[in-house]
PDB file of C-alpha atoms in Angstrom:
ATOM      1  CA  UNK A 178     -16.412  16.363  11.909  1.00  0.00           C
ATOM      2  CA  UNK A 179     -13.786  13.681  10.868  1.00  0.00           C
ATOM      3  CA  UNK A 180     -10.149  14.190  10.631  1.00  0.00           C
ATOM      4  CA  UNK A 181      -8.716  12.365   6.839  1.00  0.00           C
ATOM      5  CA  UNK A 182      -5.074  11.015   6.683  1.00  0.00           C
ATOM      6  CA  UNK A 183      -4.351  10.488   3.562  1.00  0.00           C
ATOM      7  CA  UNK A 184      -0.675   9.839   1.705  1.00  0.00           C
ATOM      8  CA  UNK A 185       0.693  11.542   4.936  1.00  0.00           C
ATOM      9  CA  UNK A 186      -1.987  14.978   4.322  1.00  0.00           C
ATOM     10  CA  UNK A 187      -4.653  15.702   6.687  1.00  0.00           C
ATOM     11  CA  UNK A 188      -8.482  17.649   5.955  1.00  0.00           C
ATOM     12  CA  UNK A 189     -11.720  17.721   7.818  1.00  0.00           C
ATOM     13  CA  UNK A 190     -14.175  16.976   6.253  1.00  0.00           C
ATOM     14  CA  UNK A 191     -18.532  16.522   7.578  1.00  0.00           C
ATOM     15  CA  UNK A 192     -19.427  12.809   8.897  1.00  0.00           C
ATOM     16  CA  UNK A 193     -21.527  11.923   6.058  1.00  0.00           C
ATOM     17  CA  UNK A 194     -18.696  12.374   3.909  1.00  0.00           C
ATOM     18  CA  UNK A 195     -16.477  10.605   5.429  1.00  0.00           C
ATOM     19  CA  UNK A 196     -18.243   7.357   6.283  1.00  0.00           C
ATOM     20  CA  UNK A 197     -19.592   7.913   2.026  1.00  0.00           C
ATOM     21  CA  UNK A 198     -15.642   8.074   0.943  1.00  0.00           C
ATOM     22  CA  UNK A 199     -14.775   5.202   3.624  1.00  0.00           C
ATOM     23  CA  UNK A 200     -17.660   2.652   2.003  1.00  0.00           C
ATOM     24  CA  UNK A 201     -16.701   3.314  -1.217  1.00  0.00           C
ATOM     25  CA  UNK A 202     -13.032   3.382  -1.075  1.00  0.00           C
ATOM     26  CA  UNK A 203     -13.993  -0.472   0.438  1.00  0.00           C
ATOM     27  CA  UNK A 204     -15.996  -1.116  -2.373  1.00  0.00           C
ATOM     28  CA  UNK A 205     -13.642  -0.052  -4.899  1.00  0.00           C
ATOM     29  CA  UNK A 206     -10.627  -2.414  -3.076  1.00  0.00           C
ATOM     30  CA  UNK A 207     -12.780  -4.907  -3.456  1.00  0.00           C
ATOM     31  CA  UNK A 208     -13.407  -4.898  -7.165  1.00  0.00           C
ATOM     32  CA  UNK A 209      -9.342  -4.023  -7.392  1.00  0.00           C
ATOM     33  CA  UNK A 210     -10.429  -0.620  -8.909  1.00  0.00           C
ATOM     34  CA  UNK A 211      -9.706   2.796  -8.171  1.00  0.00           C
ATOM     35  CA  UNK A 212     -11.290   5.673  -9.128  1.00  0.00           C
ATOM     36  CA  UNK A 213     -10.284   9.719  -8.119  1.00  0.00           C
ATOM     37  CA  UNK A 214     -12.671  11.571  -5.696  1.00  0.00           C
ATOM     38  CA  UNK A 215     -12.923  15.283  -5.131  1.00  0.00           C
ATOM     39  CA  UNK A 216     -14.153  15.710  -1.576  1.00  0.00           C
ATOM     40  CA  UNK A 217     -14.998  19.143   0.174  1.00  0.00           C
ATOM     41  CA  UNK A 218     -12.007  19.872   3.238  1.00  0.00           C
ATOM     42  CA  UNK A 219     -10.959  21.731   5.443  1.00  0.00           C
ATOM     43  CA  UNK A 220      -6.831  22.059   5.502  1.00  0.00           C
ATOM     44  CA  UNK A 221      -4.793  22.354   8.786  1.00  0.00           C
ATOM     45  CA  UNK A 222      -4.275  26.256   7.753  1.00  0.00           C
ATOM     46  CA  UNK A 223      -8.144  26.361   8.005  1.00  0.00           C
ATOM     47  CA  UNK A 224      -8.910  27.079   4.367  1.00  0.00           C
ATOM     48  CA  UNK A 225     -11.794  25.028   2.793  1.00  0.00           C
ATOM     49  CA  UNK A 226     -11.370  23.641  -0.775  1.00  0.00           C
ATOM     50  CA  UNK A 227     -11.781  20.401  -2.714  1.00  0.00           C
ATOM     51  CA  UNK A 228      -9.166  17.650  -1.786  1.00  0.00           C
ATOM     52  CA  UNK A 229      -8.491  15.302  -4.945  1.00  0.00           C
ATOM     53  CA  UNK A 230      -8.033  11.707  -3.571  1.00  0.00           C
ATOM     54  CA  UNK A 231      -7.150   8.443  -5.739  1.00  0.00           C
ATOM     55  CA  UNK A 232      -8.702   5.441  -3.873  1.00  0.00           C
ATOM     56  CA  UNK A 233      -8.626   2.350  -4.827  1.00  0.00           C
ATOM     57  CA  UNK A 234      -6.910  -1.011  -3.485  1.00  0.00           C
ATOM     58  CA  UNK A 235      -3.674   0.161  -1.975  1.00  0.00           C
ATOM     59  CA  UNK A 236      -5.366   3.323  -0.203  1.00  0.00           C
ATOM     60  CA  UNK A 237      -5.042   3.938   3.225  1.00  0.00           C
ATOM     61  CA  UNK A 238      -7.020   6.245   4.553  1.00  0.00           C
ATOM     62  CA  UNK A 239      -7.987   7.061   7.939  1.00  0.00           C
ATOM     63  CA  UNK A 240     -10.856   8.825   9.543  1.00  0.00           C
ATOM     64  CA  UNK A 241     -11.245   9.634  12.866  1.00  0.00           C
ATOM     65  CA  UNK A 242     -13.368  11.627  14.852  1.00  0.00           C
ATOM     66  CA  UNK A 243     -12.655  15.665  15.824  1.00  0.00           C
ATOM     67  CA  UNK A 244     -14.284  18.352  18.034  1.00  0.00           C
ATOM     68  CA  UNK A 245     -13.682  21.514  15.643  1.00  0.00           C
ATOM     69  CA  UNK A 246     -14.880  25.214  16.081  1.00  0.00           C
ATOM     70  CA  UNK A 247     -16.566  26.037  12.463  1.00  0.00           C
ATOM     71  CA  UNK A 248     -19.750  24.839  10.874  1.00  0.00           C
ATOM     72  CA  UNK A 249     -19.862  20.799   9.657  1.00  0.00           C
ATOM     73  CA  UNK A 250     -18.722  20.561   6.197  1.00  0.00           C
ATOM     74  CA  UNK A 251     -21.519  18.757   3.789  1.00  0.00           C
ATOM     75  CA  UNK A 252     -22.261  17.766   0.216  1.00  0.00           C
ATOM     76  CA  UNK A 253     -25.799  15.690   0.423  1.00  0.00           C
ATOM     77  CA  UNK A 254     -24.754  15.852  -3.342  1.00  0.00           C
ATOM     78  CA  UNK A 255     -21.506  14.172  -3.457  1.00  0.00           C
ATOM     79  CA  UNK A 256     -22.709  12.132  -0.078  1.00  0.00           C
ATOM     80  CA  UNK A 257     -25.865  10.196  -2.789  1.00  0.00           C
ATOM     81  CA  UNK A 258     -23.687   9.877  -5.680  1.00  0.00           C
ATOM     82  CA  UNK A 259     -20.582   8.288  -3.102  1.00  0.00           C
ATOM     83  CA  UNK A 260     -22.982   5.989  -1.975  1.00  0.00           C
ATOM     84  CA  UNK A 261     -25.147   5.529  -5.203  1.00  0.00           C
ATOM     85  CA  UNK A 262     -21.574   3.957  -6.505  1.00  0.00           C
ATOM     86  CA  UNK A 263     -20.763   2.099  -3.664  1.00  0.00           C
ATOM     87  CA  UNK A 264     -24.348   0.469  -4.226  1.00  0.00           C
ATOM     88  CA  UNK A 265     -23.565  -0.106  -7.829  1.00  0.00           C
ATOM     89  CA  UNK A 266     -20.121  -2.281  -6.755  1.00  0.00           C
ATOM     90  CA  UNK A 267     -22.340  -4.083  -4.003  1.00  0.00           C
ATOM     91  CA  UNK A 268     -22.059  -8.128  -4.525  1.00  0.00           C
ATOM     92  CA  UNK A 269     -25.418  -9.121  -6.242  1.00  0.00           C
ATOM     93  CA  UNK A 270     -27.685 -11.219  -4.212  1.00  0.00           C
ATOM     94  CA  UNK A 271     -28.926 -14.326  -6.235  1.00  0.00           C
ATOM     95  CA  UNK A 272     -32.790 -14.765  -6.139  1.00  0.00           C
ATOM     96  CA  UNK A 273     -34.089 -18.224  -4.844  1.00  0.00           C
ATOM     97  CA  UNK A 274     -36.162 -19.906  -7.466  1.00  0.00           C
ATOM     98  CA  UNK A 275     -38.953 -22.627  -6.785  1.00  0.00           C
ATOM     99  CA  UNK A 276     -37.949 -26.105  -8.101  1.00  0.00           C
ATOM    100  CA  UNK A 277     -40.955 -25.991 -10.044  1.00  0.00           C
ATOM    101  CA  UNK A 278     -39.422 -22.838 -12.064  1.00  0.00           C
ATOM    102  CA  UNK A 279     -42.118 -20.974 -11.256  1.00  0.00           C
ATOM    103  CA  UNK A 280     -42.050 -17.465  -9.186  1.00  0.00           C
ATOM    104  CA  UNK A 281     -44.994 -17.961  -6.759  1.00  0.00           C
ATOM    105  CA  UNK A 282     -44.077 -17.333  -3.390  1.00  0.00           C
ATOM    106  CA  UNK A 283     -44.081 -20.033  -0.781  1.00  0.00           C
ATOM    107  CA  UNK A 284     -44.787 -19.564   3.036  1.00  0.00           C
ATOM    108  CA  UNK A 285     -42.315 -19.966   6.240  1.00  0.00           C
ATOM    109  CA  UNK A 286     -42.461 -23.379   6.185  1.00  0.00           C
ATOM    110  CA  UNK A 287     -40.427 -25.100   3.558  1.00  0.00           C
ATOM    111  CA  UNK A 288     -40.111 -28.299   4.770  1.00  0.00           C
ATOM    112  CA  UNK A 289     -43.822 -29.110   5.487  1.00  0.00           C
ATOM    113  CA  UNK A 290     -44.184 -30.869   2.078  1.00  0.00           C
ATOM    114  CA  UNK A 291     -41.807 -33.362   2.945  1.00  0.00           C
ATOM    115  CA  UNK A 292     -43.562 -34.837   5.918  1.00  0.00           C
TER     116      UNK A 292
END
């Protein structure tokens, strides 16, 4: 379980959803974007409900670890579509092309033709 402090509120909320809200809270300061999240918590009375959070670039938010009595709080939903969207703001890789302009793959050793 993870303890959330967030605009000076606390929740617990599962580990999985935590480190899924972390990443893309990251990725969304990254792209200067923010976006509002509805993650499953558990308040400091002990009631469980949806916290609404608005992260984006000026968020701070931290989670930190918690030994709580109760059963771990999870969304595998919410956990793939946090992470599905972090993937989507992920930097693109560029794909190496052969100076040729062709696709074909070459082996481990690049510099063997210029010997």
């Amino acid at each position: 379980m993870r303890k959330i402090v967030y605009a000076g509120s606390t929740f617990y909320t599962g580990d999985a959803l935590a480190e899924a809200l972390m990443d893309y809270a990251r990725a969304l300061a990254r792209h200067g974007i923010a976006d509002t999240v509805f993650v499953p918590g558990r308040t400091m009375q002990g009631e469980t409900d949806k916290v609404e959070l608005l992260v984006g670039p000026a968020s701070q938010i931290v989670s930190e670890p918690v030994e709580l009595v109760g059963v771990e709080i999870e969304d595998e939903e919410l956990v793939a579509r946090l992470r599905e969207m972090t993937a989507q703001l992920a930097p693109r890789k560029p794909a190496a092309e052969v100076a040729d302009g062709s696709t074909e793959e070459r082996d481990n050793r690049p510099f063997d033709d210029m010997l």
